[in-house]
Coordinates of C-alpha atoms in Angstrom, one line a residue:
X1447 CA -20.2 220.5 -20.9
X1448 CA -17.8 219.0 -23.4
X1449 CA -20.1 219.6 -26.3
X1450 CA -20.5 223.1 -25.1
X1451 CA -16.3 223.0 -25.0
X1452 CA -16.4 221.7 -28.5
X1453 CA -19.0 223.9 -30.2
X1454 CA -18.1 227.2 -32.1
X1455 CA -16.9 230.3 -29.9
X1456 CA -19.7 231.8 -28.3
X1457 CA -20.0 235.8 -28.2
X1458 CA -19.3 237.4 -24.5
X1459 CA -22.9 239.3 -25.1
X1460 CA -24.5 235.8 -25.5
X1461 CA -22.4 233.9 -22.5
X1462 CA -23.6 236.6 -20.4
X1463 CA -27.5 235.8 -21.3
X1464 CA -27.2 232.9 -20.6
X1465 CA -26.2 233.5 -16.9
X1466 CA -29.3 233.8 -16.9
X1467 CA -31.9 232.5 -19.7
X1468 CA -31.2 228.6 -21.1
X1469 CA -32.2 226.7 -18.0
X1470 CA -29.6 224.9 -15.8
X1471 CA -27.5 222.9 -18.2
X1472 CA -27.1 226.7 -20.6
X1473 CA -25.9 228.2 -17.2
X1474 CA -23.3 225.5 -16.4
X1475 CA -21.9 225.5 -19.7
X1476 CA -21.7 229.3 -19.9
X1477 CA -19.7 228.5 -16.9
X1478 CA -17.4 226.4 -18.0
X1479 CA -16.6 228.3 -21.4
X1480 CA -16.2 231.3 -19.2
X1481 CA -15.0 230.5 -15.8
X1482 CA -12.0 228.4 -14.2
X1483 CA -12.4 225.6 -11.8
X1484 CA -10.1 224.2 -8.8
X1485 CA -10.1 222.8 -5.6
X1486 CA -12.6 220.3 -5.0
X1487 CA -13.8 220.0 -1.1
X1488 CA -16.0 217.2 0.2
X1489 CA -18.9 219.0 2.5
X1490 CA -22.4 218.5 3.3
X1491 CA -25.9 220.3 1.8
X1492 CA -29.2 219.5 3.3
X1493 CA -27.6 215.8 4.9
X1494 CA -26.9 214.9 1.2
X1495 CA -22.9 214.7 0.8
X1496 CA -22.0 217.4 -2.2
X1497 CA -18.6 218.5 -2.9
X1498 CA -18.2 222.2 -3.5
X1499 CA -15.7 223.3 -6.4
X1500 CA -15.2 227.0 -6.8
X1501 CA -15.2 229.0 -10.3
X1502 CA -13.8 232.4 -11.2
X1503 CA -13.8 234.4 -14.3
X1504 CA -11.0 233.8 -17.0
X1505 CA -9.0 236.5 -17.6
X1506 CA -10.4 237.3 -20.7
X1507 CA -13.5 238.0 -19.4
X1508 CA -12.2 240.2 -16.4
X1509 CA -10.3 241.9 -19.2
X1510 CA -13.5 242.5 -20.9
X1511 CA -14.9 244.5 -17.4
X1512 CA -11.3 246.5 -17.5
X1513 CA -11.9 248.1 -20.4
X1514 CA -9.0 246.3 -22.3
X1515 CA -11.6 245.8 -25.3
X1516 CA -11.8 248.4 -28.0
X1517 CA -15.2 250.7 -27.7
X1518 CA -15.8 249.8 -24.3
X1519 CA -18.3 252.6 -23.2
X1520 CA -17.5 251.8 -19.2
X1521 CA -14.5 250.2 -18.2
X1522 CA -13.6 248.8 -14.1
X1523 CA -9.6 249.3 -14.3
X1524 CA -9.6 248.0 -10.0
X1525 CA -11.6 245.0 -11.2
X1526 CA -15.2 243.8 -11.4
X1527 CA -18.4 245.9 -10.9
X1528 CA -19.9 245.6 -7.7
X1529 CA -23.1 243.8 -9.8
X1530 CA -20.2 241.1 -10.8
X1531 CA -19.2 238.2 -8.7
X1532 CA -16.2 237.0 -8.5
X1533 CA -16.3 233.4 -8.0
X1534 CA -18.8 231.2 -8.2
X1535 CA -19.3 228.0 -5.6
X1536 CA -21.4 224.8 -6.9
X1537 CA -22.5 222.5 -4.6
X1538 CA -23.0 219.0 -6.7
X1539 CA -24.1 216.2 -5.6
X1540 CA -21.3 213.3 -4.6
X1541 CA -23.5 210.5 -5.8
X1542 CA -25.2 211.7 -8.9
X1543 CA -23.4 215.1 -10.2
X1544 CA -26.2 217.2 -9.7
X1545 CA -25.5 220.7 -9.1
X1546 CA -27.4 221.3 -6.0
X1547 CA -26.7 224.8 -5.1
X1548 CA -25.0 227.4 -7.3
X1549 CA -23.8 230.3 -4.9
X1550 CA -22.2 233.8 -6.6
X1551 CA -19.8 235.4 -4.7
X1552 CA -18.1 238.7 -4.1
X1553 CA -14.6 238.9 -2.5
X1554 CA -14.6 241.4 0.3
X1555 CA -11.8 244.6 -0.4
X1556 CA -9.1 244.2 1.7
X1557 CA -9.6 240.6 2.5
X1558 CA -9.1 236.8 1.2
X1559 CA -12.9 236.2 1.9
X1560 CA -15.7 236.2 -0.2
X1561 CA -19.7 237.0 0.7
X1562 CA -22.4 235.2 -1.0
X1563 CA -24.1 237.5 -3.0
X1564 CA -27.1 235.2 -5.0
X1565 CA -27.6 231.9 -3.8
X1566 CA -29.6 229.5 -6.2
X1567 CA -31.3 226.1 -4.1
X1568 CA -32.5 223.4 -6.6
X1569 CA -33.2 220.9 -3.4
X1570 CA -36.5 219.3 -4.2
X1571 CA -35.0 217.6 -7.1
X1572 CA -36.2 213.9 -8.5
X1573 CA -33.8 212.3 -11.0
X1574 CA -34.9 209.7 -13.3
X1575 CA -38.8 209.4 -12.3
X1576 CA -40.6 208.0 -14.7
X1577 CA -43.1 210.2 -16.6
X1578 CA -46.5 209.7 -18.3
X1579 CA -47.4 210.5 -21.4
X1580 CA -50.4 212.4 -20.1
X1581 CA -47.8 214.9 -18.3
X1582 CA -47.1 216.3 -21.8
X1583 CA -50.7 216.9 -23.5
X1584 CA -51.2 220.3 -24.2
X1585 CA -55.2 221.2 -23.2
X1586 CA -56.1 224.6 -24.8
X1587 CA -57.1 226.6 -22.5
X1588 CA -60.5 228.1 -22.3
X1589 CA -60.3 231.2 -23.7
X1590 CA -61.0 233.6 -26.2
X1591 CA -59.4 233.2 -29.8
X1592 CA -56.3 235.2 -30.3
X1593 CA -56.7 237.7 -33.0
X1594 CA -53.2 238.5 -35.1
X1595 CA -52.0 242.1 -34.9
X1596 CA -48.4 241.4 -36.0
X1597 CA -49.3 243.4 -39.4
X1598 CA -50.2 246.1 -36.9
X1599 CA -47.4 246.4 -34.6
X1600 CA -45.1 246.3 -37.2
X1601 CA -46.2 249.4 -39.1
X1602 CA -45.4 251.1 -35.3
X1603 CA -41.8 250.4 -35.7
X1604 CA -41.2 251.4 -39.6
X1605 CA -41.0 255.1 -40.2
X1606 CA -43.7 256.9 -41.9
X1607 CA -43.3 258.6 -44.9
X1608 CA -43.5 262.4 -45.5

């Protein structure tokens, strides 16, 4: 997380992708370049002792949902779209620091409590198990030969001429 910290500003378009594509260790530092963390409470996941620290957007970023950017085609002036959560809970684990359970969350209108609204389990996790070298040979797969028609698709996408 402290290389991602480090690295060169990262556009909003690409932080938001990577909610979503990159693996775990893209989503948690999208996270933490977007998203504000506090409050640190000791609880329990599964019988494996976790503590649960809670995230919410930056203010930049809700800014970016309010419309405050220039050209913004749809702006939320009362906040975040419903598709939006508002904080984020992850459960990591007390003795290692795996993040066990990342749990989105929308506050409820009118009230100081939040709903889950995507919960993500990673509990059938092995740390550190040695692997064999046989785990990473690639075996072709039987199957025909693949027959290259980038040439042809491209000509779909540039305009013809008159």
């Amino acid at each position: 997380l402290k290389a991602a910290e480090r690295s060169a500003p990262i556009p909003h378009t690409i932080l938001i992708s990577n909610m979503g594509l990159g693996g775990l260790t893209a989503l948690l530092g999208s996270m933490h370049l977007s998203m504000n963390f506090q409050g640190i409470k000791p609880d329990e996941l599964h019988e494996r002792p976790v503590f649960v620290i809670q995230g919410g957007w930056k203010d930049e970023y809700v800014a970016l949902w309010r419309g405050v950017r220039q050209n913004q085609e749809k702006a939320y002036p009362d906040g975040l779209p419903s598709f939006v959560p508002d904080l984020v809970w992850l459960s990591v684990d007390q003795e290692n620091g795996f993040p066990h359970r990342i749990q989105y969350r929308k506050r409820i209108p009118g009230r100081t409590v939040s709903q889950p609204i995507l919960t993500l389990d990673y509990l059938d996790v092995v740390l550190n198990e040695p692997l064999s070298a046989q785990e990473f040979e690639f075996k072709e797969p039987d199957r025909p030969t693949p027959i290259d028609r980038t040439e042809e698709l491209i000509k779909q996408f540039v305009p013809q001429s008159k």
